[in-house]
PDB file of C-alpha atoms in Angstrom:
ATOM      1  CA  UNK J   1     -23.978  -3.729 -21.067  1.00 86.00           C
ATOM      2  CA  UNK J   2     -24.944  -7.070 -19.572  1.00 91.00           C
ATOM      3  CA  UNK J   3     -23.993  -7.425 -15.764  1.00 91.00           C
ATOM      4  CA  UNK J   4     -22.742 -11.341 -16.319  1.00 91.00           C
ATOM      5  CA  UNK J   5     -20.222  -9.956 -19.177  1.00 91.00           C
ATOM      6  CA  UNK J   6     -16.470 -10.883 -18.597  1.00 93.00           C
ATOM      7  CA  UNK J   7     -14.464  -7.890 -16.346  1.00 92.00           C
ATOM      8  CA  UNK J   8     -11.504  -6.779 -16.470  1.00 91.00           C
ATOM      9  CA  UNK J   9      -8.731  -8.234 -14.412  1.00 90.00           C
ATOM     10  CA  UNK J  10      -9.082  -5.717 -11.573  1.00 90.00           C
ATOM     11  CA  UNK J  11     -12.721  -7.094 -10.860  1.00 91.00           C
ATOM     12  CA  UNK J  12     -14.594  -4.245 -12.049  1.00 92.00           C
ATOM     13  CA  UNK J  13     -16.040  -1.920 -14.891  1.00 94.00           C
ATOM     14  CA  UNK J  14     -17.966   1.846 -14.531  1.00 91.00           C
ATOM     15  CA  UNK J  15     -20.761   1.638 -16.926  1.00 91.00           C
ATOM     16  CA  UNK J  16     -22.834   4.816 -16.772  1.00 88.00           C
ATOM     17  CA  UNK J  17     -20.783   7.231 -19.110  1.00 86.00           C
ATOM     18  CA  UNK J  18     -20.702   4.261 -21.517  1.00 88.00           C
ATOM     19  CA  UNK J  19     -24.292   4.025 -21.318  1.00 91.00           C
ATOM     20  CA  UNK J  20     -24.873   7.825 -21.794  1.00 89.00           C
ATOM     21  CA  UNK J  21     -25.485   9.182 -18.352  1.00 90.00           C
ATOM     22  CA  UNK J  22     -24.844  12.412 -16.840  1.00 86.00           C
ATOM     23  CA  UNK J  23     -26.605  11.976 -13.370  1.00 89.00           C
ATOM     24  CA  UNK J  24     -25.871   8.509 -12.132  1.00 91.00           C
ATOM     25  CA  UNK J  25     -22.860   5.827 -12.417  1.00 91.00           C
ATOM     26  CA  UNK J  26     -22.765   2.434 -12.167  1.00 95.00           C
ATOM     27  CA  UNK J  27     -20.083  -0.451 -11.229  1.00 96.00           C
ATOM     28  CA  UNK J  28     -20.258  -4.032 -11.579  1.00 97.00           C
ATOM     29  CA  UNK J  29     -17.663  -5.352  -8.792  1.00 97.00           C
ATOM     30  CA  UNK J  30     -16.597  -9.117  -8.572  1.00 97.00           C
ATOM     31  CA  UNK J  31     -15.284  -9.774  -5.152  1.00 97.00           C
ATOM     32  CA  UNK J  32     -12.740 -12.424  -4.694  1.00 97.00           C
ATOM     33  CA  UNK J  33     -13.017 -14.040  -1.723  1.00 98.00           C
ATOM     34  CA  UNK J  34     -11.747 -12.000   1.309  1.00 98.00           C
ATOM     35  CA  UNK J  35     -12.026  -8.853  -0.530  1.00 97.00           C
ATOM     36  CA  UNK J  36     -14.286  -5.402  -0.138  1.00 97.00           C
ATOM     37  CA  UNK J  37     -15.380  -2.877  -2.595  1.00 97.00           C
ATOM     38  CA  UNK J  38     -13.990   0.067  -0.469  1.00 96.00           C
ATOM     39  CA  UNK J  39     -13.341   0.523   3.300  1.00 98.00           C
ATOM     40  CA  UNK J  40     -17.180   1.487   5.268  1.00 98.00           C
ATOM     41  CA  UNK J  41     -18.037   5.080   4.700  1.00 98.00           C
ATOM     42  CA  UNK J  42     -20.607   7.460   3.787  1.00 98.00           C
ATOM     43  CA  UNK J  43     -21.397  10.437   1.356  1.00 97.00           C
ATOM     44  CA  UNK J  44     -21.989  14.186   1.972  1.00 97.00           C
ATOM     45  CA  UNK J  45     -23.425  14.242  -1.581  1.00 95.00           C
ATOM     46  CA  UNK J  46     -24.296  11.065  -3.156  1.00 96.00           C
ATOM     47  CA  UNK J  47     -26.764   8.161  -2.813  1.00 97.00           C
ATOM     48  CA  UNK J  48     -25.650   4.671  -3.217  1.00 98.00           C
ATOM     49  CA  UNK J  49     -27.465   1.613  -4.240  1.00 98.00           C
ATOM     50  CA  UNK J  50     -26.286  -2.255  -4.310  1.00 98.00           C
ATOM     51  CA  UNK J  51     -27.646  -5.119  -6.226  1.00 98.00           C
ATOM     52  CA  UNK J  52     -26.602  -8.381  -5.424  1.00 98.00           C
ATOM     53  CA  UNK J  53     -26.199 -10.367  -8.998  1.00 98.00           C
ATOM     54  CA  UNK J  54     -24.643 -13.319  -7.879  1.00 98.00           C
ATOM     55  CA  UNK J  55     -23.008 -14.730  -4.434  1.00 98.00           C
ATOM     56  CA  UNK J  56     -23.644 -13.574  -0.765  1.00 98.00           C
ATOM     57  CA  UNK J  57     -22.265 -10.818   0.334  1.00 98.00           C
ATOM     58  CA  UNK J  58     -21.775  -9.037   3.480  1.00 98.00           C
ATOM     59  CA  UNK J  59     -23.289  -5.438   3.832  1.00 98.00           C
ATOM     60  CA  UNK J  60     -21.946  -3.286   7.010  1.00 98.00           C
ATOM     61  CA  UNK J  61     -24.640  -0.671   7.970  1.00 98.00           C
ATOM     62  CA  UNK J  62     -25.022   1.349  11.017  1.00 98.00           C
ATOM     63  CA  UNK J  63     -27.284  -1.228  11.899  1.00 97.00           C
ATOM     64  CA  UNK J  64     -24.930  -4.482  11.879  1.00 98.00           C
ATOM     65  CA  UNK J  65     -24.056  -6.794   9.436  1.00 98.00           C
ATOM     66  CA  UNK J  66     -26.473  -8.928   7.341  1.00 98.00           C
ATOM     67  CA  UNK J  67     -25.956 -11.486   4.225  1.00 98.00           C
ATOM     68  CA  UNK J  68     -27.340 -10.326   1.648  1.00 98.00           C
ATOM     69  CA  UNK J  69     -28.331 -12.885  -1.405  1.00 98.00           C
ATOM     70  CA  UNK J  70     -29.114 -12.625  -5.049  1.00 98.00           C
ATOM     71  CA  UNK J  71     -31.519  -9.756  -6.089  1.00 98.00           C
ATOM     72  CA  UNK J  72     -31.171  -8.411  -2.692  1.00 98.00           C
ATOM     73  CA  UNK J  73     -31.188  -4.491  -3.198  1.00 98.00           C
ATOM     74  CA  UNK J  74     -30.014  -1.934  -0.233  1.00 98.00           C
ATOM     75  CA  UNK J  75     -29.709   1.681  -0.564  1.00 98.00           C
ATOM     76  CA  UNK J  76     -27.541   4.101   1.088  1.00 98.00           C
ATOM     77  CA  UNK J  77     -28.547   7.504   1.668  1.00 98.00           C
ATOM     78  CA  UNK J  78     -26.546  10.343   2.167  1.00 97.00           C
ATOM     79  CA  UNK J  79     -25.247  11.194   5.405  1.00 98.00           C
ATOM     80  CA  UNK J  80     -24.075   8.764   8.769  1.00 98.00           C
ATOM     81  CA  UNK J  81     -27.340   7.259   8.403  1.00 98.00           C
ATOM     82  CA  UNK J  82     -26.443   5.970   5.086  1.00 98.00           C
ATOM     83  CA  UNK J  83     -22.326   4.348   6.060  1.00 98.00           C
ATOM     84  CA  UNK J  84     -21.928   1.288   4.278  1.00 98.00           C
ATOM     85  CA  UNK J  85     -19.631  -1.409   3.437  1.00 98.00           C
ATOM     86  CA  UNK J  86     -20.089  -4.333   1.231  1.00 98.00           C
ATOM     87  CA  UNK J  87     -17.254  -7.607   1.642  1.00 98.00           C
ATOM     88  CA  UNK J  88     -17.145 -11.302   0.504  1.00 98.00           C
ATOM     89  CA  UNK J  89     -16.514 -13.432   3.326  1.00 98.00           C
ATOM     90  CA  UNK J  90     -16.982 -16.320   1.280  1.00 98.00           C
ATOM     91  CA  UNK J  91     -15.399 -18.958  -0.291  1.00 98.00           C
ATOM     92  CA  UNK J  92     -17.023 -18.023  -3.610  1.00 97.00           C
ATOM     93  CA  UNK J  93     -16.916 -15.023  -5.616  1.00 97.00           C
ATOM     94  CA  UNK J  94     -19.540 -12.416  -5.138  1.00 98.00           C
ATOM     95  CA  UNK J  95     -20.637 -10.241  -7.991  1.00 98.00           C
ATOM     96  CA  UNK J  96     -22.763  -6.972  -6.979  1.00 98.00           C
ATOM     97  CA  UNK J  97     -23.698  -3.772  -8.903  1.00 98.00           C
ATOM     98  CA  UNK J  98     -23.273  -0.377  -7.653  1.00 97.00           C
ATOM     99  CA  UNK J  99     -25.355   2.840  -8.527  1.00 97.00           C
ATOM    100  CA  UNK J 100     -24.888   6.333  -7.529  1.00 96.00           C
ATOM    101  CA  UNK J 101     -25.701   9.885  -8.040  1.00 95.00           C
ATOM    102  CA  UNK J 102     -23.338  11.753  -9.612  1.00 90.00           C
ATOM    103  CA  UNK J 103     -21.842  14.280  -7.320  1.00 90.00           C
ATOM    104  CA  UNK J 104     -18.296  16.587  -8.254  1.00 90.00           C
ATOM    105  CA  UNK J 105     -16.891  17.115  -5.848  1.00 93.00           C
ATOM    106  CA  UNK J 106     -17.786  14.700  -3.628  1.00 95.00           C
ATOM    107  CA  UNK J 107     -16.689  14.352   0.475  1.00 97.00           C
ATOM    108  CA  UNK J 108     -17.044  10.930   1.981  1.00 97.00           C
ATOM    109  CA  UNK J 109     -16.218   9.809   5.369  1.00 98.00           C
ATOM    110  CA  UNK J 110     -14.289   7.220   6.743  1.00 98.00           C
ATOM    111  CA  UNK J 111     -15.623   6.501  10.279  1.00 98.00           C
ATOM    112  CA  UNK J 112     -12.974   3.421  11.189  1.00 98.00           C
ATOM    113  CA  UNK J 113      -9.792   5.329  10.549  1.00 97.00           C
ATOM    114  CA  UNK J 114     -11.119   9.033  10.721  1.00 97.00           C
ATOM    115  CA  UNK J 115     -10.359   9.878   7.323  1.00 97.00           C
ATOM    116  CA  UNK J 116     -12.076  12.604   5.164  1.00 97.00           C
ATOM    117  CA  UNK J 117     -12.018  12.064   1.479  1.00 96.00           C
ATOM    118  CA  UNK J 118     -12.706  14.951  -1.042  1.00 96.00           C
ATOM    119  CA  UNK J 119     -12.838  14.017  -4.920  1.00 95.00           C
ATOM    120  CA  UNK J 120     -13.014  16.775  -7.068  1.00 93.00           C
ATOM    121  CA  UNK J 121     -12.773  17.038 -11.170  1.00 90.00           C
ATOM    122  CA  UNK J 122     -13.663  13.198 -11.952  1.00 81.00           C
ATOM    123  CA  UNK J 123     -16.373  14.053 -13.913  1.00 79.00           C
ATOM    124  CA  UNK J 124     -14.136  16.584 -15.942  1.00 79.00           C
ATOM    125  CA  UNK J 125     -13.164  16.096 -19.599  1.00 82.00           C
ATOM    126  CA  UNK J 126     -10.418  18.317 -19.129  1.00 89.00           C
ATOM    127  CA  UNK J 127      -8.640  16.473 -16.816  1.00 86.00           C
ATOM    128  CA  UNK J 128      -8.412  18.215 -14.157  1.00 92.00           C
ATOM    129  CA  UNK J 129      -8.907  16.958 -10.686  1.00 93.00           C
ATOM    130  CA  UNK J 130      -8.015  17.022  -6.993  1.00 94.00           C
ATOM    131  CA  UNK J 131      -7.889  14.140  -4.491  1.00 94.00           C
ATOM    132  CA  UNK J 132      -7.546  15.268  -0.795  1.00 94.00           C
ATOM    133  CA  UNK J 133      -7.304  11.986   1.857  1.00 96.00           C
ATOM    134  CA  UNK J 134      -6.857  13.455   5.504  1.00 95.00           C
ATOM    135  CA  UNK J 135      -8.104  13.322   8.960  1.00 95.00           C
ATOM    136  CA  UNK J 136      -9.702  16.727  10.641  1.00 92.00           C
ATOM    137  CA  UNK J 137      -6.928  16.977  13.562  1.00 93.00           C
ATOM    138  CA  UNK J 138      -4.365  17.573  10.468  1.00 92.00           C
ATOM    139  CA  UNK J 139      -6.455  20.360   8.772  1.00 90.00           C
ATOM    140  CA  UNK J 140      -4.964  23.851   8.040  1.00 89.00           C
ATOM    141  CA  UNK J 141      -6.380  26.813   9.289  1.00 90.00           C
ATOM    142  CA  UNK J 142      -8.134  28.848   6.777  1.00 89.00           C
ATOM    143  CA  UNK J 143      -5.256  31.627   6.315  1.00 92.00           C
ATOM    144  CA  UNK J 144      -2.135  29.021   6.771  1.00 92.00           C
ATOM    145  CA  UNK J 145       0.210  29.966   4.628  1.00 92.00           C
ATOM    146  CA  UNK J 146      -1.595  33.255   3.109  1.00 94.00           C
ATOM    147  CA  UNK J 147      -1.138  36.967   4.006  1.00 93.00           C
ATOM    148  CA  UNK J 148      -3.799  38.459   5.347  1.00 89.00           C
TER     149      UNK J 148
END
């Protein structure tokens, strides 16, 4: 796995299964200019890391925004503290590298639109798996829908 090979046309290939690991995953992203990895959020269970390879890209922290250049590293814990977003707003394409701990399931947050994201099975080889998108005011009670 080099990080400068050619991606696939969607901008981006997982790496870490390919390279044998169990704990951690890693994605090489190649943002087109105007474009972000994933909307700003943060993790109940995983940590997050970004390497900038090539380009200048945005990061979003609780903090602010900052440009970040190449062989900038940032890492986002989990929790609030750790909300993140990365975006070109460039004229140029960015290329960065994500790392993460490996957490199924997984809950992440979405603080701008008050989403709640729970991923559950991806690690499975069975194929089995459960993606649940929603926002806290539309949650079910506990018993909805079962007798008690």
């Amino acid at each position: 796995m080099n990080l400068f090979d050619e991606l696939p046309e969607v901008g981006e290939r997982r790496f870490g299964e390919e390279l044998g690991a169990t704990l951690w995953g890693g994605t090489v992203y190649e943002l087109a200019p105007g474009k972000r990895i994933c909307p700003y959020h943060w993790h109940f269970g995983e940590e997050e890391w970004v390497l900038v390879v090539s380009g200048a890209p945005t990061l979003r922290t609780p903090s602010g925004k900052r440009v970040l250049r190449p062989w900038d590293v940032a890492v986002f814990i989990r929790g609030a503290e750790g909300a993140h977003e990365v975006r070109n707003e460039t004229d140029e394409p960015v290329r960065v590298v994500m790392l993460s701990t490996a957490s199924d399931p997984e809950v992440c947050v979405y603080p701008d639109s008050g989403k709640v994201g729970v991923y559950a099975g991806w690690s499975r080889k069975d194929g089995q798996q459960m993606k649940l998108v929603n926002r806290p005011e539309a949650n079910l009670d506990y018993w909805d829908g079962e007798e008690r």
